[in-house]
PDB file of C-alpha atoms in Angstrom:
ATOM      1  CA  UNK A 202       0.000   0.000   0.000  1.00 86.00           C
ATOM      2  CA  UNK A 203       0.824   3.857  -0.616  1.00 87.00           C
ATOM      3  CA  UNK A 204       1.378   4.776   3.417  1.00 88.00           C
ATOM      4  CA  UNK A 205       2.919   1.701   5.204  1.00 93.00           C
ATOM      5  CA  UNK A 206       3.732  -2.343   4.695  1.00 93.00           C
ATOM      6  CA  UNK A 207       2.312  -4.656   7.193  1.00 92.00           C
ATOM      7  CA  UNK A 208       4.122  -8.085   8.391  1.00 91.00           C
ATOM      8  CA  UNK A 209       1.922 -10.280  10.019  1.00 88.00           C
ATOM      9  CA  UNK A 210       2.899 -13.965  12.108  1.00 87.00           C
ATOM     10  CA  UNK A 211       1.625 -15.757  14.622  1.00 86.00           C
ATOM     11  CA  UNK A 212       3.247 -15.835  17.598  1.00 82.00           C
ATOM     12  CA  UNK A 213       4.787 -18.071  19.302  1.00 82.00           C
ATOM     13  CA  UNK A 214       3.188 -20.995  21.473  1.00 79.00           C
ATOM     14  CA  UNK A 215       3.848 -20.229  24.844  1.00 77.00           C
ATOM     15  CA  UNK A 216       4.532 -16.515  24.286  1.00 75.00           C
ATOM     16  CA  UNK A 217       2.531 -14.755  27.104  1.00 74.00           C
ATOM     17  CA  UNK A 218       2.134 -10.836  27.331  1.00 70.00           C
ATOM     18  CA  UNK A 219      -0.606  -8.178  25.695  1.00 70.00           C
ATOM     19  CA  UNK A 220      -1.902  -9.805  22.160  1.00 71.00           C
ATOM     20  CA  UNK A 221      -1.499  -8.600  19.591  1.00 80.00           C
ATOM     21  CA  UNK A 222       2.189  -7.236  19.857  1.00 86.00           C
ATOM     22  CA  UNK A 223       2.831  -4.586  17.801  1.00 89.00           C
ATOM     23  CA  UNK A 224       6.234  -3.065  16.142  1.00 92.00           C
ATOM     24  CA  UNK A 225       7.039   0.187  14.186  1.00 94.00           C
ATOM     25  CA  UNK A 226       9.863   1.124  12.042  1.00 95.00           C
ATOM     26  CA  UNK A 227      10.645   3.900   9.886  1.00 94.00           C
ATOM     27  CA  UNK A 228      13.796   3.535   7.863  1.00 93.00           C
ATOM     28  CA  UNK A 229      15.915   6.691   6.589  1.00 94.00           C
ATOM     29  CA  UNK A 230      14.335   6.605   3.274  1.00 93.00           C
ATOM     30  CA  UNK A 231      10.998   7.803   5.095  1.00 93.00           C
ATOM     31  CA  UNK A 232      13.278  11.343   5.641  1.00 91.00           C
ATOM     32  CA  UNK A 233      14.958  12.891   8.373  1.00 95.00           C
ATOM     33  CA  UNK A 234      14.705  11.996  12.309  1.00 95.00           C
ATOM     34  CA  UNK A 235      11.561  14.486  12.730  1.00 95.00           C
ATOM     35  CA  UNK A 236      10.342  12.239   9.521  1.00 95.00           C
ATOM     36  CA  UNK A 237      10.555   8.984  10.905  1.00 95.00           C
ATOM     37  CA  UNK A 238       9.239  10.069  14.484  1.00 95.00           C
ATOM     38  CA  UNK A 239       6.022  11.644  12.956  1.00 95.00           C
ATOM     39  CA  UNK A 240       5.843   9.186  10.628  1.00 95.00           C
ATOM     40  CA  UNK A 241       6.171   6.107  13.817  1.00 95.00           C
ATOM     41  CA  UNK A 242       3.523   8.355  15.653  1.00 95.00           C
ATOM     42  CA  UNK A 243       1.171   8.295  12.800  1.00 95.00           C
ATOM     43  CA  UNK A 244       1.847   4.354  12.593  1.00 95.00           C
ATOM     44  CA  UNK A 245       1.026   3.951  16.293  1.00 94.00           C
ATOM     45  CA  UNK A 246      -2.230   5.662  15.714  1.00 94.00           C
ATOM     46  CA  UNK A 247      -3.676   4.040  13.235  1.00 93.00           C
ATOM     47  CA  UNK A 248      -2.798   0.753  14.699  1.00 92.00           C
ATOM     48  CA  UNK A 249      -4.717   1.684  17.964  1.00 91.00           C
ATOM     49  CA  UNK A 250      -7.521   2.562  15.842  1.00 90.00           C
ATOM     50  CA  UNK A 251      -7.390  -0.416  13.615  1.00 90.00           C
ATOM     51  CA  UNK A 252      -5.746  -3.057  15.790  1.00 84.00           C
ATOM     52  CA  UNK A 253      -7.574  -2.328  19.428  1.00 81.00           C
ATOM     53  CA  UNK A 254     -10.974  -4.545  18.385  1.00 79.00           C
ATOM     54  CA  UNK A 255      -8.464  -7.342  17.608  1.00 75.00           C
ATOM     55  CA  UNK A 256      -7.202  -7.666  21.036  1.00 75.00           C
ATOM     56  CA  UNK A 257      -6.353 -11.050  22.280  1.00 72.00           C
ATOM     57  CA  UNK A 258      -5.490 -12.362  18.749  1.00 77.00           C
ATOM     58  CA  UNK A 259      -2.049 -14.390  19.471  1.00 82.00           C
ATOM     59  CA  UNK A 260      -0.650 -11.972  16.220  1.00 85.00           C
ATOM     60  CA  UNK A 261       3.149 -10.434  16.115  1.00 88.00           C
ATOM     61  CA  UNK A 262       2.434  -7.399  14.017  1.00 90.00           C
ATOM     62  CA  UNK A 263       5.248  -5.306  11.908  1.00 93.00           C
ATOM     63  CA  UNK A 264       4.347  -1.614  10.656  1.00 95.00           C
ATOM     64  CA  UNK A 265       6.859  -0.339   8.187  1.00 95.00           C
ATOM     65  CA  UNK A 266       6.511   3.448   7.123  1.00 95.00           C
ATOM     66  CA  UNK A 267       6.927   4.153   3.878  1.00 94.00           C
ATOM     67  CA  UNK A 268       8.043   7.689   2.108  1.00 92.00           C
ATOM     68  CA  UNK A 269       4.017   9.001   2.118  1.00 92.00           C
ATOM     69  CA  UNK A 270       3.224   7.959   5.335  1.00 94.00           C
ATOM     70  CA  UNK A 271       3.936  11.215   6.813  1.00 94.00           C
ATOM     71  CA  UNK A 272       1.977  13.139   4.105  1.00 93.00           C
ATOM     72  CA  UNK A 273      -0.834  10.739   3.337  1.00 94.00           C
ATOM     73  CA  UNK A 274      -4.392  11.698   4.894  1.00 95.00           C
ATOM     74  CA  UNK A 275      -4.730   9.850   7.969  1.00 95.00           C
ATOM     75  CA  UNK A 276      -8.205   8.418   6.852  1.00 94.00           C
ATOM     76  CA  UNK A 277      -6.482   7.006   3.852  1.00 94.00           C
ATOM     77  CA  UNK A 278      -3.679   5.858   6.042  1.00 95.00           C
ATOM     78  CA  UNK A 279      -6.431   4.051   8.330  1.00 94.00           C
ATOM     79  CA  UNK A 280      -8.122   2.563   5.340  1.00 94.00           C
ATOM     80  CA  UNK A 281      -4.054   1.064   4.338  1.00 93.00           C
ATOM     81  CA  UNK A 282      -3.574  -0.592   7.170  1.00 93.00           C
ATOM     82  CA  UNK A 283      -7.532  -2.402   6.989  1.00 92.00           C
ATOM     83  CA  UNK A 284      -6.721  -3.334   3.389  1.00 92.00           C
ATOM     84  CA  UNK A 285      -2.981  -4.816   4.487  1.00 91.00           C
ATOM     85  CA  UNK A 286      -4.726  -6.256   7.039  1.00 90.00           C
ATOM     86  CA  UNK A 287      -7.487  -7.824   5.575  1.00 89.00           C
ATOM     87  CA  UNK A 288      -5.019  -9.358   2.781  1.00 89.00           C
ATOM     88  CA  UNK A 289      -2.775 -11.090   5.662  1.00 85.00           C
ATOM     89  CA  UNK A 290      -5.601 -12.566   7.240  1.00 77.00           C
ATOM     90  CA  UNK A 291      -6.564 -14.184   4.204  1.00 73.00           C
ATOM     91  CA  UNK A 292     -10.036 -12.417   3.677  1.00 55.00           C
ATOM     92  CA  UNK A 293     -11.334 -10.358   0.307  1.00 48.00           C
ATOM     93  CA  UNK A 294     -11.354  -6.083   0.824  1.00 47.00           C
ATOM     94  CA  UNK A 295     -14.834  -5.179   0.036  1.00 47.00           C
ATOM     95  CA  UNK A 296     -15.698  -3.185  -3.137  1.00 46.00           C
ATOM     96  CA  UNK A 297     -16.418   0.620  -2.601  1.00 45.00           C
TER      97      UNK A 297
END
């Protein structure tokens, strides 16, 4: 997608602690330190929006910013991350 890349894996049996775990990175192609911190920030929040309902799902999740992450519209950053989603879990995107 246009704002971000999403890994997705299970984790591992026996693995305790808060489900799903989450992870953020923003390399030094997204731009400059004040770059990849707004562009992490913006990452965090859409996952709390997106990935809050999904709590308890035994999921190890990897957001990776991308160069429009810090200028995309955050709705349109939101509706990335549901599509990546979506795809790693295996299930169609609806049609708008």
């Amino acid at each position: 997608m246009p704002g971000l890349v999403l890994q997705a894996s299970p984790m591992p049996a026996g693995t305790e602690g808060p489900a799903p775990r989450i992870g953020l990175t923003a390399s030094r192609k997204v731009g400059n330190a004040v770059m990849r911190n707004r562009a992490r920030r913006r990452l965090r929040a859409a996952a709390h929006d997106v990935l809050l309902p999904r709590m308890g799902e035994p999921m190890d999740y990897v957001l990776i910013a991308r160069a429009a992450t810090v200028s995309r519209p955050f709705d349109q950053l939101v509706g990335d991350l549901r599509t990546c989603l979506a795809r790693v879990s295996g299930q169609r995107e609806p049609r708008q």
